[in-house]
Amino acid sequence: MAIVDLSDVDAGMIELVGGKAAGLGELIRAGERVPGGFCLTVDAYVSRDLPADELAAAYARLGGGRVAVRSSATAEDLPDASFAGQQDTYLGVEGTGPLMDAVRACWDSLHTDRAVAYRAAVGVADAAMAVVVQRMIDPVVAGVLFTANPVTGCRAEMVVDAAPGLGTAVVEGTVVPDHYVLTHDGPVRPGGGCLSRERLTELRETGRRLQEHFGAPQDLEWAFDAGGTLWLLQSRPVTTLFPAPPDTGDTRLYLEFGHIQGMLRPMTPMGVSLLKMAGGLWLRSVGAKVDPRDPMPRLVAIGGRLYFDLTDFLRSRSLRTRLGPSLEVYGPRVQGAVERMLDDPRFAPRPGLPFRLGSAVAMTLRLAPAAVAGIIGSLARPAAARARACRALDELSRRAVPPAGPATSAQRLRWVIQDSHRAVMSPDMLGLVWPLITGMIVGSAPAGLLAGVATREELDVVLGGMPYNVTTEMDLALWRVADRARAHRELFLRTPPERLAARYREGGLPDVGMAGFLDRYGMRAAGEIDVGVPRWEEDPAPLFATIANYLRLDDPGQAPDRRFRQAAERAERMIGTLARRARRERPVLGRLAVFLMRRSRELTGLRELGKFAWLPALRAARRELLLIGADLAARGLLERPGDIMFLDLREALSAVLDGADHRDLAAARRAGHERELRRHTVPGALLSDGTDVEALAPREPAGPGVLTGMAGAAGRATGRARVIRDPAGARVEPGEILVAPTTDPGWTPLFLTTAGLVTETGSPVAHGPTVAREYGIPAVICVRDATREIRTGQLITIDGAAGTVRIEPES
């Protein structure tokens, strides 16, 4: 079929007519007013044979005259990618010859550099082209309507941009349009411009109607002709919106939880379910009452990211004023966003607490004796505390092993739910928690005791080269593997990481110590708190990419082990310097601060141990779940074993026990997950109507070429930027500055060759800045849109103490 009338098109014909034509056909079927036209289908494009006679006949049936010729690719106007402006449109085309030329030009636009790059960026491998031909409308005013605010994400607002004449001027950005923000239900206030109250009201009602019809916020192109008739020229989903929180019937404020742990990638549904199950185990272990249907109701998955529902704390008269200082760990942008909400009448203070006081007191009394004893004991005998923590780590790993022998899927799932996390979610994790907490206290307390005596930069030096950090030890262990690989340098540099990983699994690589590394650290990965993420032991390709990165380091003075030793030596010298200064200026507090600094060298490195202790349970649970997934796939209840990660525990149970077929559900969730993996920015604070609270605040002014953030690790560095959004297969040349959305332990092997770190999110106590301080490299965190404002190869200077990034002018 080469040509089809738009009135005969529906949404299910996208592979034949492309996204734009499918949307127009659906508008017609919904009873909306759309200019008449037809579609030259994908079949003609695929054959590369223009059906000239059929095209001329269809043009004649349309009445001839001026028409709009618009591309309609199969990968266009999709729910997760709009392809706005990527293919061509031709207006005012008149005559059969010019029409055929315009069709061929639309076909060709599928392969322009910008269209190919866009498809690659949104994960679309290929596309085909249909072409829409419609009667031209001569508008007196035209523009676009978004049924949700595309800047803030607010679903309660619509945005209209309008200008006299053709709407293309608005779409292409060649005019300054009249801008209107309308509420879905409130009064319409035109405020001047080219649209009257009546026309704005008609647009709003049309937008509401179409949003309800399509089931999602829409981006509409429209035009009013000289007779005042509203014509719709396009409707497609608004693809840039972050997913909306669940509808609770109330205004809620959610705080993004993952970036504190250096994780902005979406979690799988099974990852969220298992995490909440584990949290419920811990709460029950300390005497809290837990709803088995949702053990942690304040932890909400939105777009696959974990958000904490802060609403009841914000509304609590006795707690709300303390929220600001307590949120410093989230960085200034999120902290400021929450503080602005204190003045919002929707979060007016109320009496009461957001938790049961009796339960909180009972939990405190239950934990307090062990906490006091554990902290005092750790301060008194730090070596014994470290040994106790290591014994606990070994015991937790031993207990995270399922029973030996054959088992049914039901038995495996029961073990995952009931036993996999029982030990690691005990109240004090078999004694590991108290040395860890003590280390965090002694690492941060000297800053308060030495305020005005020691600078932030000097105190950061004290935290450099910190021993006993399992993540640092992992990075240095990988460096030793790379050192052994130098004898085979060309092999590791010239072979793609994926091929090296395959050869390693086949036993075809020289022995450089990778097996020993994976035996200790193979349970790790970027985003490792998600049970749905493959571990390095399953796919070591990222490690081979990092080894190749290390092999490019030729300067012995920049060797990571040497840099780490030097950072430790600087720390010891700085403690001596501060000890003399503090004892002179603050004899009592100064001596206490020095004692704590020395204890920090023995305990603060343990801060990474808590998460590391959790990983054996996650690895064991993942293995069992994949075996269950294989069984369900064999029974025809899932397409493939890994699809079990796109179910939650209850859904997996229904498949195992009742034979529920979850193939369609898992496939839809996998597609949504892959869509979210491509999202580069995630709101730190989100309202229940979808509003990104940070987007409501004006940007803080900065000097020309200067981006402001937050101090992460003191020091200054100048180097070429290397922008990386995913550590898998990434490389950082020696001396480059890593610019990333965020970092977790899976990123830290890249730190060994970088001269500095810039992230868009984070916290001074998160993994990335902590490890940066220990390596003695500067870090600036919470730099908004850093991965978009900075380009790979640009020369930048970062100041980790001031929290600034300067983009240097090129000579």
mmCIF file with all atom_site columns, N, CA, C and O in Angstrom, residues 137 214 265 771 795:
data_model
loop_
_atom_site.group_PDB
_atom_site.id
_atom_site.type_symbol
_atom_site.label_atom_id
_atom_site.label_alt_id
_atom_site.label_comp_id
_atom_site.label_asym_id
_atom_site.label_entity_id
_atom_site.label_seq_id
_atom_site.pdbx_PDB_ins_code
_atom_site.Cartn_x
_atom_site.Cartn_y
_atom_site.Cartn_z
_atom_site.occupancy
_atom_site.B_iso_or_equiv
_atom_site.pdbx_formal_charge
_atom_site.auth_seq_id
_atom_site.auth_comp_id
_atom_site.auth_asym_id
_atom_site.auth_atom_id
_atom_site.pdbx_PDB_model_num
ATOM 1  N N  . ILE A 1 137 ? -3.106 25.411 5.798  1.00 0.00 ? 137 ILE A N  1
ATOM 2  C CA . ILE A 1 137 ? -3.988 26.333 6.526  1.00 0.00 ? 137 ILE A CA 1
ATOM 3  C C  . ILE A 1 137 ? -3.311 27.699 6.536  1.00 0.00 ? 137 ILE A C  1
ATOM 4  O O  . ILE A 1 137 ? -2.100 27.800 6.751  1.00 0.00 ? 137 ILE A O  1
ATOM 5  N N  . PHE A 1 214 ? -5.416 10.346 24.890 1.00 0.00 ? 214 PHE A N  1
ATOM 6  C CA . PHE A 1 214 ? -4.162 9.627  24.665 1.00 0.00 ? 214 PHE A CA 1
ATOM 7  C C  . PHE A 1 214 ? -3.595 9.038  25.960 1.00 0.00 ? 214 PHE A C  1
ATOM 8  O O  . PHE A 1 214 ? -2.685 8.204  25.904 1.00 0.00 ? 214 PHE A O  1
ATOM 9  N N  . ARG A 1 265 ? 20.991 6.107  38.142 1.00 0.00 ? 265 ARG A N  1
ATOM 10 C CA . ARG A 1 265 ? 20.375 5.207  37.171 1.00 0.00 ? 265 ARG A CA 1
ATOM 11 C C  . ARG A 1 265 ? 19.128 4.590  37.798 1.00 0.00 ? 265 ARG A C  1
ATOM 12 O O  . ARG A 1 265 ? 19.045 4.418  39.019 1.00 0.00 ? 265 ARG A O  1
ATOM 13 N N  . VAL A 1 771 ? 36.213 9.203  48.310 1.00 0.00 ? 771 VAL A N  1
ATOM 14 C CA . VAL A 1 771 ? 37.364 8.547  47.689 1.00 0.00 ? 771 VAL A CA 1
ATOM 15 C C  . VAL A 1 771 ? 38.275 9.589  47.033 1.00 0.00 ? 771 VAL A C  1
ATOM 16 O O  . VAL A 1 771 ? 39.505 9.451  47.055 1.00 0.00 ? 771 VAL A O  1
ATOM 17 N N  . LEU A 1 795 ? 39.168 22.840 28.206 1.00 0.00 ? 795 LEU A N  1
ATOM 18 C CA . LEU A 1 795 ? 40.094 23.060 29.313 1.00 0.00 ? 795 LEU A CA 1
ATOM 19 C C  . LEU A 1 795 ? 39.326 23.695 30.463 1.00 0.00 ? 795 LEU A C  1
ATOM 20 O O  . LEU A 1 795 ? 38.695 24.738 30.303 1.00 0.00 ? 795 LEU A O  1
#
